[in-house]
């Protein structure tokens, strides 16, 4: 911001210098006009002589003599004018102080007014707020915003877009924020605004498919499917679109198409082994795709018990997850179990998620910031959370009728007590 202000000041000063310089000095306009008149007359006379020579009205000798006379006369006139000018030198007139003062005031003022109506004046306010609130934030070390700060950011964005409704980047940012806060309908509407303003891209269509599906309770068919297809048409290797398109294929009962899309995504996750193992596990559950023993061991080691990134000494929630015997008897050992942590007063989406299988239960796990769904919304940012577990008959994290879940238990992330979650209640 300081660089921008300095650049603006330099531009204004340079503009003033160019405009004020002619007002500080004057030139002898009389002498200049006299010289110009003499030169113009000489040119006309020479043109007449050339025409007469062509028409044989005068001889070549007469032409040269007359031409020399004209040039001599012109030289004498110029010398005489210069002599008179030097002998009768008049001091330059005083600079036009009124004009200079007006320019010095009006140009900076005009620039400020134009920037107020055209520029992004809120960037000054945001910078000022950040500089005053950051030292007071309890999370300044990891630069994570609090729920109150997030809500204020949303309000600021909404106000900014009311004043400048054609701000594509603003709509995109607000839509992503709505999506993270679980306000899926608003996220969808914001992304449609981005498209309306010409911000078409594979990422926007993929996010729109995601928001549309979440607003419909996880249903990827219909409108959400069309958005995912459009994203893949623009970029066949868009990761989010490949995931969503595979999910849509599963919901439509087309496992071969799901395997095609998820298989493509799988080849793109070599640099992210944990996510790759997770996707392989999902494919095994949804499609019956066999996993190599090493992959199974990797998934099991990171999804049961204490994960490699969760240690007994870290801040988190210690859970004992179990399933009622009657429920276990009617379930497959490969049925998926999700363990969630949500903010008691905050965004609806889970703050942390762990994925298990019925065969893993009972299991002792620790939910912590390492299990965050979105890095901006970690458990440590919220003083009170709700933890629960759910057996998903569909294999999807979105709850549906027929799933079986535990009670939601309120706790504090830093409390350190172990909480028992028993899966036994059928979701209506």
Coordinates of C-alpha atoms in Angstrom, one line a residue:
X1 CA 0.0 0.0 0.0
X2 CA 2.9 2.4 0.8
X3 CA 4.4 1.7 -2.6
X4 CA 1.1 2.5 -4.3
X5 CA 0.7 5.8 -2.4
X6 CA 4.3 6.9 -3.3
X7 CA 3.8 6.0 -6.9
X8 CA 0.6 8.0 -7.0
X9 CA 2.3 11.0 -5.5
X10 CA 5.2 10.9 -8.0
X11 CA 2.8 10.7 -10.9
X12 CA 0.8 13.7 -9.7
X13 CA 4.0 15.7 -9.2
X14 CA 5.3 14.8 -12.7
X15 CA 2.0 15.9 -14.2
X16 CA 2.1 19.2 -12.3
X17 CA 5.7 19.9 -13.4
X18 CA 4.7 19.4 -17.1
X19 CA 1.7 21.7 -16.8
X20 CA 3.3 24.4 -14.7
X21 CA 6.7 24.7 -16.5
X22 CA 5.3 26.7 -19.5
X23 CA 3.6 29.1 -17.1
X24 CA 6.9 30.0 -15.3
X25 CA 8.6 31.3 -18.5
X26 CA 7.5 33.3 -21.5
X27 CA 8.9 33.6 -25.0
X28 CA 9.1 36.6 -27.4
X29 CA 6.0 35.8 -29.5
X30 CA 6.4 39.0 -31.6
X31 CA 9.8 38.1 -32.8
X32 CA 8.7 34.5 -33.6
X33 CA 5.7 35.8 -35.6
X34 CA 7.9 38.2 -37.6
X35 CA 10.4 35.5 -38.5
X36 CA 7.6 33.2 -39.6
X37 CA 6.1 35.9 -41.8
X38 CA 9.4 36.6 -43.5
X39 CA 10.1 33.0 -44.2
X40 CA 6.6 32.4 -45.6
X41 CA 7.0 35.4 -48.0
X42 CA 10.3 34.2 -49.2
X43 CA 8.9 30.7 -49.9
X44 CA 6.1 32.2 -52.0
X45 CA 8.4 34.4 -54.0
X46 CA 10.8 31.5 -54.7
X47 CA 7.8 29.4 -55.9
X48 CA 6.8 32.2 -58.3
X49 CA 10.3 32.4 -59.7
X50 CA 10.4 28.7 -60.3
X51 CA 7.1 28.8 -62.2
X52 CA 8.4 31.7 -64.4
X53 CA 11.6 29.7 -65.1
X54 CA 9.5 26.7 -66.2
X55 CA 7.4 28.9 -68.5
X56 CA 10.5 30.6 -70.0
X57 CA 9.3 33.9 -68.7
X58 CA 12.8 34.6 -67.3
X59 CA 16.2 33.2 -68.0
X60 CA 18.2 30.9 -65.8
X61 CA 20.7 33.8 -65.1
X62 CA 17.8 36.1 -64.0
X63 CA 16.4 33.3 -61.9
X64 CA 19.7 32.7 -60.0
X65 CA 20.1 36.5 -59.4
X66 CA 16.6 37.0 -58.1
X67 CA 16.8 33.9 -55.9
X68 CA 20.1 35.1 -54.4
X69 CA 18.5 38.5 -53.7
X70 CA 15.5 36.9 -51.9
X71 CA 17.8 34.8 -49.7
X72 CA 20.0 37.8 -48.9
X73 CA 17.0 39.9 -48.0
X74 CA 15.6 37.2 -45.7
X75 CA 19.0 36.8 -43.9
X76 CA 19.2 40.6 -43.4
X77 CA 15.7 40.7 -42.0
X78 CA 16.4 37.9 -39.5
X79 CA 19.6 39.5 -38.4
X80 CA 17.8 42.8 -38.0
X81 CA 15.0 41.3 -35.9
X82 CA 17.5 39.5 -33.7
X83 CA 19.4 42.8 -33.1
X84 CA 16.2 44.7 -32.3
X85 CA 15.1 41.9 -29.9
X86 CA 18.4 41.9 -28.1
X87 CA 18.5 45.8 -27.8
X88 CA 14.9 46.0 -26.6
X89 CA 14.9 43.0 -24.3
X90 CA 11.8 42.9 -22.2
X91 CA 11.9 41.0 -18.9
X92 CA 9.6 37.9 -18.9
X93 CA 6.3 38.5 -17.5
X94 CA 5.4 37.2 -14.0
X95 CA 4.3 33.6 -13.8
X96 CA 0.6 33.2 -13.7
X97 CA 0.2 32.4 -10.0
X98 CA -3.5 31.9 -10.2
X99 CA -3.3 29.2 -12.9
X100 CA -0.4 27.5 -11.1
X101 CA -2.2 27.5 -7.8
X102 CA -5.4 26.1 -9.4
X103 CA -3.5 23.3 -11.1
X104 CA -1.7 22.4 -7.8
X105 CA -5.0 22.1 -6.0
X106 CA -7.3 20.7 -8.7
X107 CA -5.1 17.9 -10.1
X108 CA -4.5 16.0 -6.7
X109 CA -8.1 16.6 -5.7
X110 CA -9.4 15.3 -9.0
X111 CA -7.2 12.2 -8.7
X112 CA -8.5 11.5 -5.2
X113 CA -12.2 11.9 -6.3
X114 CA -11.7 9.6 -9.3
X115 CA -10.0 7.0 -7.2
X116 CA -12.9 7.2 -4.6
X117 CA -15.4 6.3 -7.3
X118 CA -13.4 4.0 -9.5
X119 CA -10.7 2.5 -7.3
X120 CA -10.8 0.1 -4.3
X121 CA -10.9 2.4 -1.3
X122 CA -11.7 -0.5 1.0
X123 CA -8.2 -1.9 0.6
X124 CA -7.1 1.0 2.9
X125 CA -9.6 0.0 5.5
X126 CA -8.8 -3.7 5.3
X127 CA -5.1 -2.9 5.7
X128 CA -5.7 -0.6 8.6
X129 CA -8.0 -3.2 10.3
X130 CA -5.4 -5.9 9.8
X131 CA -2.6 -3.8 11.3
X132 CA -4.7 -2.9 14.4
X133 CA -6.4 -6.3 15.1
X134 CA -3.6 -8.7 14.3
X135 CA -1.5 -8.1 17.4
X136 CA -4.6 -8.6 19.6
X137 CA -5.6 -11.8 17.9
X138 CA -5.0 -14.9 20.0
X139 CA -4.1 -16.8 16.8
X140 CA -1.7 -14.2 15.3
X141 CA 1.1 -16.7 15.4
X142 CA -0.6 -19.0 12.8
X143 CA -2.6 -16.2 11.2
X144 CA -5.9 -18.0 11.5
X145 CA -9.0 -15.8 11.6
X146 CA -11.5 -16.2 14.4
X147 CA -15.2 -16.8 13.7
X148 CA -16.0 -13.1 14.5
X149 CA -13.3 -12.0 12.1
X150 CA -14.6 -14.3 9.4
X151 CA -18.1 -12.9 9.8
X152 CA -16.7 -9.4 9.6
X153 CA -14.8 -10.3 6.4
X154 CA -18.0 -11.6 4.9
X155 CA -19.9 -8.4 5.8
X156 CA -17.1 -6.3 4.3
X157 CA -17.2 -8.3 1.1
X158 CA -20.9 -8.0 0.8
X159 CA -20.8 -4.2 1.3
X160 CA -17.9 -4.0 -1.3
X161 CA -20.0 -5.9 -3.8
X162 CA -23.0 -3.7 -3.2
X163 CA -20.9 -0.7 -4.2
X164 CA -19.1 -2.5 -7.0
X165 CA -21.3 -5.4 -8.3
X166 CA -19.1 -6.1 -11.3
X167 CA -16.1 -7.1 -9.1
X168 CA -15.5 -10.7 -10.4
X169 CA -12.7 -11.5 -7.9
X170 CA -14.9 -10.2 -5.1
X171 CA -17.7 -12.5 -6.0
X172 CA -15.4 -15.5 -6.3
X173 CA -13.9 -14.8 -2.9
X174 CA -17.3 -14.3 -1.3
X175 CA -18.6 -17.6 -2.9
X176 CA -15.6 -19.6 -1.6
X177 CA -16.2 -18.1 1.9
X178 CA -19.9 -19.0 1.8
X179 CA -19.0 -22.5 0.7
X180 CA -16.6 -22.9 3.6
X181 CA -19.2 -21.6 6.0
X182 CA -21.8 -24.1 4.8
X183 CA -24.0 -21.5 3.1
X184 CA -24.3 -23.5 0.0
X185 CA -27.2 -21.6 -1.6
X186 CA -25.4 -18.3 -1.3
X187 CA -22.2 -19.9 -2.6
X188 CA -24.1 -21.1 -5.7
X189 CA -25.6 -17.7 -6.3
X190 CA -22.3 -16.0 -6.0
X191 CA -20.6 -18.3 -8.5
X192 CA -23.5 -17.7 -10.9
X193 CA -22.7 -14.0 -10.6
X194 CA -19.1 -14.8 -11.5
X195 CA -20.2 -16.6 -14.7
X196 CA -22.7 -13.8 -15.5
X197 CA -19.7 -11.3 -15.4
X198 CA -17.7 -13.4 -17.8
X199 CA -15.5 -15.3 -15.3
X200 CA -15.9 -18.7 -16.9
X201 CA -13.3 -21.2 -15.9
X202 CA -13.0 -24.9 -15.0
X203 CA -12.4 -24.1 -11.3
X204 CA -15.6 -21.9 -11.2
X205 CA -17.7 -24.6 -12.8
X206 CA -16.3 -27.3 -10.4
X207 CA -17.0 -25.1 -7.4
X208 CA -20.5 -24.4 -8.7
X209 CA -21.1 -28.2 -9.1
X210 CA -19.9 -28.7 -5.5
X211 CA -22.1 -25.9 -4.1
X212 CA -25.1 -27.0 -6.1
X213 CA -24.7 -30.6 -4.9
X214 CA -24.2 -29.7 -1.3
X215 CA -27.3 -27.4 -1.4
X216 CA -29.2 -30.4 -2.7
X217 CA -28.1 -32.6 0.2
X218 CA -25.2 -34.2 -1.7
X219 CA -27.1 -35.1 -4.9
X220 CA -24.7 -34.8 -7.8
X221 CA -27.3 -35.6 -10.4
X222 CA -29.1 -33.0 -12.6
X223 CA -27.8 -29.5 -12.5
X224 CA -24.6 -30.3 -10.5
X225 CA -23.7 -32.9 -13.0
X226 CA -24.0 -30.5 -15.9
X227 CA -21.6 -28.0 -14.1
X228 CA -19.1 -30.8 -13.5
X229 CA -19.2 -31.8 -17.2
X230 CA -18.7 -28.2 -18.2
X231 CA -15.6 -28.0 -15.9
X232 CA -14.1 -31.1 -17.5
X233 CA -14.8 -29.8 -21.0
X234 CA -12.7 -26.7 -20.1
X235 CA -10.0 -28.7 -18.3
X236 CA -10.2 -32.6 -18.4
X237 CA -7.7 -32.8 -15.5
X238 CA -9.5 -30.5 -13.0
X239 CA -9.2 -32.5 -9.8
X240 CA -12.4 -31.3 -8.1
X241 CA -14.4 -31.9 -11.3
X242 CA -13.0 -35.4 -11.7
X243 CA -13.9 -36.3 -8.1
X244 CA -17.4 -34.9 -8.4
X245 CA -18.0 -36.5 -11.8
X246 CA -17.0 -39.9 -10.3
X247 CA -19.3 -39.3 -7.4
X248 CA -22.2 -38.5 -9.8
X249 CA -21.5 -41.7 -11.8
X250 CA -21.7 -43.8 -8.6
X251 CA -25.1 -42.1 -7.7
X252 CA -26.3 -42.9 -11.2
X253 CA -25.1 -46.5 -10.9
X254 CA -22.5 -46.2 -13.6
X255 CA -19.5 -47.7 -11.8
X256 CA -17.4 -48.1 -14.9
X257 CA -17.6 -44.3 -15.6
X258 CA -16.8 -43.6 -11.9
X259 CA -13.8 -45.8 -12.2
X260 CA -12.7 -43.9 -15.3
X261 CA -12.9 -40.5 -13.7
X262 CA -11.5 -41.5 -10.3
X263 CA -8.8 -43.5 -12.0
X264 CA -7.6 -40.4 -13.9
X265 CA -7.6 -38.5 -10.6
X266 CA -5.6 -41.3 -8.9
X267 CA -2.8 -40.9 -11.4
X268 CA -2.6 -37.2 -10.5
X269 CA -2.0 -37.8 -6.7
X270 CA 1.4 -39.4 -6.8
X271 CA 2.8 -36.4 -4.9
X272 CA 0.1 -36.7 -2.3
X273 CA 0.3 -40.3 -1.0
X274 CA -2.2 -39.9 1.8
X275 CA -4.9 -38.5 -0.4
X276 CA -4.1 -41.1 -3.0
X277 CA -4.6 -43.9 -0.4
X278 CA -7.8 -42.3 0.7
X279 CA -9.2 -42.3 -2.8
X280 CA -8.1 -45.9 -3.4
X281 CA -10.0 -46.8 -0.2
X282 CA -13.1 -44.9 -1.4
X283 CA -12.9 -46.7 -4.8
X284 CA -12.7 -50.0 -3.0
X285 CA -15.8 -49.3 -1.0
X286 CA -17.9 -47.8 -3.8
X287 CA -16.7 -49.8 -6.8
X288 CA -15.2 -53.0 -5.3
X289 CA -11.8 -52.1 -6.8
X290 CA -9.1 -54.3 -5.2
X291 CA -6.4 -52.6 -3.2
X292 CA -2.8 -53.8 -2.9
X293 CA -1.9 -55.0 0.5
X294 CA 0.6 -52.2 1.0
X295 CA -2.1 -49.7 0.2
X296 CA -4.5 -51.3 2.7
X297 CA -1.9 -51.2 5.4
X298 CA -1.2 -47.5 4.7
X299 CA -4.8 -46.6 4.8
X300 CA -5.4 -48.6 8.0
X301 CA -2.4 -47.1 9.8
X302 CA -3.5 -43.6 9.1
X303 CA -7.2 -44.0 9.7
X304 CA -7.4 -46.1 12.8
X305 CA -6.0 -45.6 16.3
X306 CA -3.7 -42.6 16.7
X307 CA -2.7 -41.3 13.2
X308 CA 0.9 -40.7 12.3
X309 CA 0.3 -36.9 12.6
X310 CA -1.7 -37.2 15.9
X311 CA 0.2 -37.7 19.1
X312 CA -1.1 -38.1 22.6
X313 CA 0.5 -34.9 23.7
X314 CA -1.2 -32.6 21.2
X315 CA -4.3 -30.5 21.6
X316 CA -7.3 -32.4 20.3
X317 CA -10.2 -34.5 21.3
X318 CA -9.6 -38.1 22.5
X319 CA -12.4 -40.4 21.4
X320 CA -13.3 -44.0 21.9
X321 CA -15.5 -44.9 19.0
X322 CA -17.6 -48.1 19.2
X323 CA -20.7 -49.6 17.6
X324 CA -23.7 -51.3 19.3
X325 CA -23.6 -55.1 18.9
X326 CA -27.0 -55.3 17.2
X327 CA -25.9 -52.7 14.6
X328 CA -22.5 -54.4 14.0
X329 CA -24.3 -57.7 13.5
X330 CA -26.4 -56.2 10.6
X331 CA -23.4 -54.3 9.0
X332 CA -20.6 -55.3 6.8
X333 CA -17.1 -55.1 8.2
X334 CA -16.2 -52.8 5.2
X335 CA -19.0 -50.3 5.9
X336 CA -17.7 -46.8 6.3
X337 CA -17.8 -44.9 9.6
X338 CA -17.1 -41.2 9.8
X339 CA -16.1 -39.3 13.0
X340 CA -16.8 -35.6 13.0
X341 CA -16.0 -32.5 15.0
X342 CA -18.2 -29.5 14.4
X343 CA -18.2 -26.0 15.9
X344 CA -21.0 -25.6 18.5
X345 CA -21.5 -22.0 17.4
X346 CA -19.9 -21.6 14.0
X347 CA -19.8 -22.9 10.4
X348 CA -22.0 -25.9 9.7
X349 CA -19.4 -28.0 7.8
X350 CA -17.2 -30.3 10.0
X351 CA -14.0 -28.8 11.3
X352 CA -12.3 -32.3 11.4
X353 CA -13.2 -35.7 10.0
X354 CA -11.7 -39.2 10.4
X355 CA -12.7 -42.1 8.2
X356 CA -12.9 -45.7 9.7
X357 CA -14.5 -49.0 8.9
X358 CA -16.8 -51.1 11.0
X359 CA -14.0 -53.7 11.2
X360 CA -11.8 -51.1 12.9
X361 CA -14.2 -50.6 15.9
X362 CA -13.8 -50.1 18.7
X363 CA -11.1 -47.6 18.0
X364 CA -9.3 -45.0 20.0
X365 CA -8.5 -41.9 18.0
X366 CA -7.5 -38.2 18.5
X367 CA -9.2 -35.5 16.3
X368 CA -7.0 -32.5 16.0
X369 CA -6.1 -29.6 13.6
X370 CA -4.3 -32.3 11.5
X371 CA -7.7 -33.6 10.5
X372 CA -9.1 -30.2 9.4
X373 CA -11.4 -30.2 6.4
X374 CA -10.4 -26.6 5.5
X375 CA -7.1 -25.1 6.8
X376 CA -8.9 -21.8 7.6
X377 CA -11.3 -23.5 10.0
X378 CA -9.3 -25.5 12.5
X379 CA -10.6 -26.9 15.7
X380 CA -8.2 -24.7 17.8
X381 CA -10.1 -21.6 16.5
X382 CA -13.3 -22.6 18.3
X383 CA -13.7 -22.8 22.1
X384 CA -16.6 -25.3 22.0
X385 CA -17.2 -28.2 19.6
X386 CA -19.6 -31.1 19.1
X387 CA -18.2 -34.6 18.3
X388 CA -20.1 -37.5 16.8
X389 CA -19.7 -40.7 14.7
X390 CA -21.9 -42.1 12.0
X391 CA -22.1 -45.3 10.0
X392 CA -22.8 -44.3 6.4
X393 CA -24.7 -46.9 4.5
X394 CA -24.1 -45.0 1.2
X395 CA -20.4 -44.5 2.0
X396 CA -20.8 -40.8 1.7
X397 CA -20.0 -38.2 4.4
X398 CA -23.4 -36.5 3.9
X399 CA -26.0 -38.0 6.2
X400 CA -28.9 -39.9 4.6
X401 CA -31.9 -41.9 5.8
X402 CA -30.8 -45.3 7.1
X403 CA -27.4 -44.2 8.4
X404 CA -26.7 -45.0 12.1
X405 CA -25.1 -42.5 14.3
X406 CA -24.0 -41.7 17.9
X407 CA -25.1 -38.8 20.1
X408 CA -23.5 -35.4 19.6
X409 CA -21.3 -34.7 22.6
X410 CA -20.1 -31.1 23.5
X411 CA -16.5 -30.7 24.5
X412 CA -13.5 -28.3 24.6
X413 CA -10.6 -29.2 22.2
X414 CA -8.0 -28.5 24.9
X415 CA -9.8 -30.4 27.7
X416 CA -8.0 -33.7 27.2
X417 CA -10.7 -36.0 28.5
X418 CA -11.6 -39.1 26.6
X419 CA -15.1 -39.2 25.1
X420 CA -17.0 -42.3 24.3
X421 CA -19.2 -42.4 21.1
X422 CA -21.5 -45.3 20.6
X423 CA -23.1 -45.8 17.2
X424 CA -26.7 -47.0 17.7
X425 CA -29.3 -44.5 16.5
X426 CA -30.9 -44.8 13.1
X427 CA -31.1 -41.6 11.0
X428 CA -34.7 -41.0 9.9

